[in-house]
XYZ file of N, CA, C and O in Angstrom:
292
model
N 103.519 70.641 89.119
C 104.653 71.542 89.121
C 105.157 71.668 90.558
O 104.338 71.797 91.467
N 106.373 71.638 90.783
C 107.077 71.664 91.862
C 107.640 73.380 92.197
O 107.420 74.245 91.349
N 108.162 73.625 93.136
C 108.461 74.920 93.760
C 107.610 76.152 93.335
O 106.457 76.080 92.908
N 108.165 77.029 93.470
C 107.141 78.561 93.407
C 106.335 79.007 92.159
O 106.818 79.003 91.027
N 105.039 79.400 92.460
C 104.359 79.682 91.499
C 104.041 81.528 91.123
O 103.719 82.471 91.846
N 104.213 81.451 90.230
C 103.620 83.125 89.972
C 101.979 83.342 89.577
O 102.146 83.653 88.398
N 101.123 83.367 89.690
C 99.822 83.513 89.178
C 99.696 85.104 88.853
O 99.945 85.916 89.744
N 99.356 85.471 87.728
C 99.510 87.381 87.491
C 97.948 87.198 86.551
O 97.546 86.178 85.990
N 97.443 88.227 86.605
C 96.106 88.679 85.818
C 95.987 89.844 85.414
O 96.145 90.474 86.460
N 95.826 90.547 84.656
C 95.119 91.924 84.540
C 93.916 92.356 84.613
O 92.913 92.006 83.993
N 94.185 93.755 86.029
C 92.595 94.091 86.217
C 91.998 95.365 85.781
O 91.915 96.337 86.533
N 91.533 95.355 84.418
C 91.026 96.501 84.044
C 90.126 96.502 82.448
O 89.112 95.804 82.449
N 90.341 96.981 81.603
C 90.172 96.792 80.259
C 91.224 97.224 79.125
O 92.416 97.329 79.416
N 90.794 97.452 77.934
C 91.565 97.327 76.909
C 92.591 99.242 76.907
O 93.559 99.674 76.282
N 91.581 99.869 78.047
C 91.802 101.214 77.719
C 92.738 101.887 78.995
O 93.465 102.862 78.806
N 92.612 101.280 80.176
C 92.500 101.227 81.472
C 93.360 100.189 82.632
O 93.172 98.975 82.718
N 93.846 100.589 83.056
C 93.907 99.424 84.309
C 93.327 99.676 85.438
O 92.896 100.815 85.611
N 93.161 98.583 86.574
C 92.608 99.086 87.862
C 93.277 99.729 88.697
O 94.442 99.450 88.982
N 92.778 100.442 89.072
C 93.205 101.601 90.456
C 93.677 101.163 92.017
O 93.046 100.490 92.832
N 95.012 101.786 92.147
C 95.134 100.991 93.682
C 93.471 101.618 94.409
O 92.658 102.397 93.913
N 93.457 101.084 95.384
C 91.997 102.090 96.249
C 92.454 102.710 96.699
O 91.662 103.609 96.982
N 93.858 103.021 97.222
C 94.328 104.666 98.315
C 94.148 105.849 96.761
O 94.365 107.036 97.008
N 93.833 105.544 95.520
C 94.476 106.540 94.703
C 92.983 106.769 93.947
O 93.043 106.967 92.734
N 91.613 106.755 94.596
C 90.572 106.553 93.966
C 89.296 107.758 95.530
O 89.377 107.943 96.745
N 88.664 108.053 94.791
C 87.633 108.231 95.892
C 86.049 107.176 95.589
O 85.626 107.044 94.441
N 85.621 106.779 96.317
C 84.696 105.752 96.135
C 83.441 106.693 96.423
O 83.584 107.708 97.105
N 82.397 106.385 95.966
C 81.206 106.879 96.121
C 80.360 106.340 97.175
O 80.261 105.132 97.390
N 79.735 107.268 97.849
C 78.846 106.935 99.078
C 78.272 105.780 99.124
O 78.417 104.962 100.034
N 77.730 105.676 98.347
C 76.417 104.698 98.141
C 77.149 102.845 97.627
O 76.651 101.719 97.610
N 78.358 103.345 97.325
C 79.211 101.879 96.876
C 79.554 101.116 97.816
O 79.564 99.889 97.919
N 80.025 102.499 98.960
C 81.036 102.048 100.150
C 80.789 100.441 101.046
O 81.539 99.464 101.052
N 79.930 100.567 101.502
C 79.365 99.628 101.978
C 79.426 98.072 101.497
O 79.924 97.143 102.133
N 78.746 98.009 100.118
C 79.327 97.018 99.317
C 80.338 96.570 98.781
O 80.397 95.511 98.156
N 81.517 97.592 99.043
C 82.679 97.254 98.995
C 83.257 96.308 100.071
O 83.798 95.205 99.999
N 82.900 97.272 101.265
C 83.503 96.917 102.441
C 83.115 95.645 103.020
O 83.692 94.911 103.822
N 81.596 95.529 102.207
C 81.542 93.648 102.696
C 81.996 92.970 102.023
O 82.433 91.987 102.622
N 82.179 92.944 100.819
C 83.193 92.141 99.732
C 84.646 91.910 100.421
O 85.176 90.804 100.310
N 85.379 93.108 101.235
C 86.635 92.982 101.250
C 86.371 92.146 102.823
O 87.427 91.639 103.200
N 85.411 91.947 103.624
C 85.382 91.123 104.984
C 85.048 89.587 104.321
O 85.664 88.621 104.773
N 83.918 89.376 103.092
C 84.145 88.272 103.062
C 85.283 87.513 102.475
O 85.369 86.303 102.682
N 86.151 88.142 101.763
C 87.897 87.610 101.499
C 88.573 87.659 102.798
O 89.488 86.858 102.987
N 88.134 88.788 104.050
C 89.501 88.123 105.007
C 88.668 86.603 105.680
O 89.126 85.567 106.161
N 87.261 87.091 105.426
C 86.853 85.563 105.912
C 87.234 84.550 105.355
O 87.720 83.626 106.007
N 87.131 84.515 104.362
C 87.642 83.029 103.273
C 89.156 82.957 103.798
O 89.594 81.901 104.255
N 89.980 84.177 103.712
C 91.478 83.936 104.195
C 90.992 82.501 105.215
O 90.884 81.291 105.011
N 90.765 83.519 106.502
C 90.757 82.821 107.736
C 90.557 81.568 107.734
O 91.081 80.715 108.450
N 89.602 81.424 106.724
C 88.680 79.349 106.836
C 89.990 78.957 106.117
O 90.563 78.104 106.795
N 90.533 79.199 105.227
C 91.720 78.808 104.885
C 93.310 78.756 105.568
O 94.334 78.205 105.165
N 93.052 79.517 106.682
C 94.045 79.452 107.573
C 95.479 80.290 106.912
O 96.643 79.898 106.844
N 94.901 81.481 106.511
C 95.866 82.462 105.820
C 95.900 83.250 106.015
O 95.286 83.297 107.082
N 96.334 84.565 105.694
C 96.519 85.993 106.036
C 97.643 86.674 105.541
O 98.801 86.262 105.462
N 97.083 87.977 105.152
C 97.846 88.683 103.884
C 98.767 89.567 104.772
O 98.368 90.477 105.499
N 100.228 89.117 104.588
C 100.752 90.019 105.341
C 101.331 91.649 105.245
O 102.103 92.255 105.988
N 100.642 92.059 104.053
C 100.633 93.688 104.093
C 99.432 94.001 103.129
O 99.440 94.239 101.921
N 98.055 93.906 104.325
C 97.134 94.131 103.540
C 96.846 95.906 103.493
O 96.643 96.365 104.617
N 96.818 96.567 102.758
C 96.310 97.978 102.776
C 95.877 98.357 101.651
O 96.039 97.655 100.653
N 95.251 99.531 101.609
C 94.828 99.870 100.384
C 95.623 100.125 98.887
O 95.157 100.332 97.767
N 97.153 100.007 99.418
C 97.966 99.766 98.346
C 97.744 98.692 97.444
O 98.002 98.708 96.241
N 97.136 97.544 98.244
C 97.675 95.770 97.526
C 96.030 95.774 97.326
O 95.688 94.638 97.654
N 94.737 96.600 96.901
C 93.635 96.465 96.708
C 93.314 97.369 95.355
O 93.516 98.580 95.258
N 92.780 96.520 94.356
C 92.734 97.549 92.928
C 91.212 97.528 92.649
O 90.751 96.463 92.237
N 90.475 98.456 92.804
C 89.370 98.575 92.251
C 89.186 99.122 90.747
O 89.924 99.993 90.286
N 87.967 98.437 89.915
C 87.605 98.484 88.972
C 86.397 98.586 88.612
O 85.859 97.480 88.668
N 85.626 99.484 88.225
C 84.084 99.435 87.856
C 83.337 98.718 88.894
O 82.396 97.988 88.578
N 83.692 98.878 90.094
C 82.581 98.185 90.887
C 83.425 96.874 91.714
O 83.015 96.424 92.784
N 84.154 96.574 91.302
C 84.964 95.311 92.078
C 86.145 95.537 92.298
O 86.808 96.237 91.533
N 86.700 94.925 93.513
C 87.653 94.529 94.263
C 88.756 93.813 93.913
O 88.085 92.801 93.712
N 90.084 93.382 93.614
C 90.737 92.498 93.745
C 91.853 92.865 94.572
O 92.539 93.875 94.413
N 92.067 91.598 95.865
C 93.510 91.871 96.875
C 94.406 91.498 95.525
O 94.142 90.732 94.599
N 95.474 92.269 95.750
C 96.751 91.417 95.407
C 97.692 91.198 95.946
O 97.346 90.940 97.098
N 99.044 91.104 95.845
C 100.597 90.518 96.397
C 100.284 90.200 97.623
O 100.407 90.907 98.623
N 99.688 88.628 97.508
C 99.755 88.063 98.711
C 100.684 86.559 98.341
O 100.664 85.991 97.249
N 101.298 86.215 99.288
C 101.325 84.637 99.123
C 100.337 83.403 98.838
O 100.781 82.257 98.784
């Protein structure tokens, strides 16, 4: 396929969708494991030679325990 692609997913379940993270409070004991999940994606960015240009907790949806960035190029 030639020119622009859309890739879209849904992150949540049948009842639910996922939560931006500015609109959530995370639990103590999660934090941490979050926060290395979200360093090893800017790492992978980087080896890939990329970078999200409005990364914040807006474009990050947590769900039961996981992470997904979104609206990036």
């Amino acid at each position: 396929m030639d020119g622009d692609v859309i890739l879209m997913e849904y992150f949540g379940d049948e009842d639910e969708a996922a939560h931006q993270l500015n609109r959530i409070d995370i639990d103590e004991d999660e934090a941490p494991e979050l926060f290395r999940t979200l360093i090893d994606f800017f790492e992978l960015m980087l080896r890939c030679n990329r970078v999200h240009g409005d990364l914040s907790p807006h474009n990050v949806l947590y769900f039961e325990g996981e992470l997904k960035v979104i609206d990036f190029p």
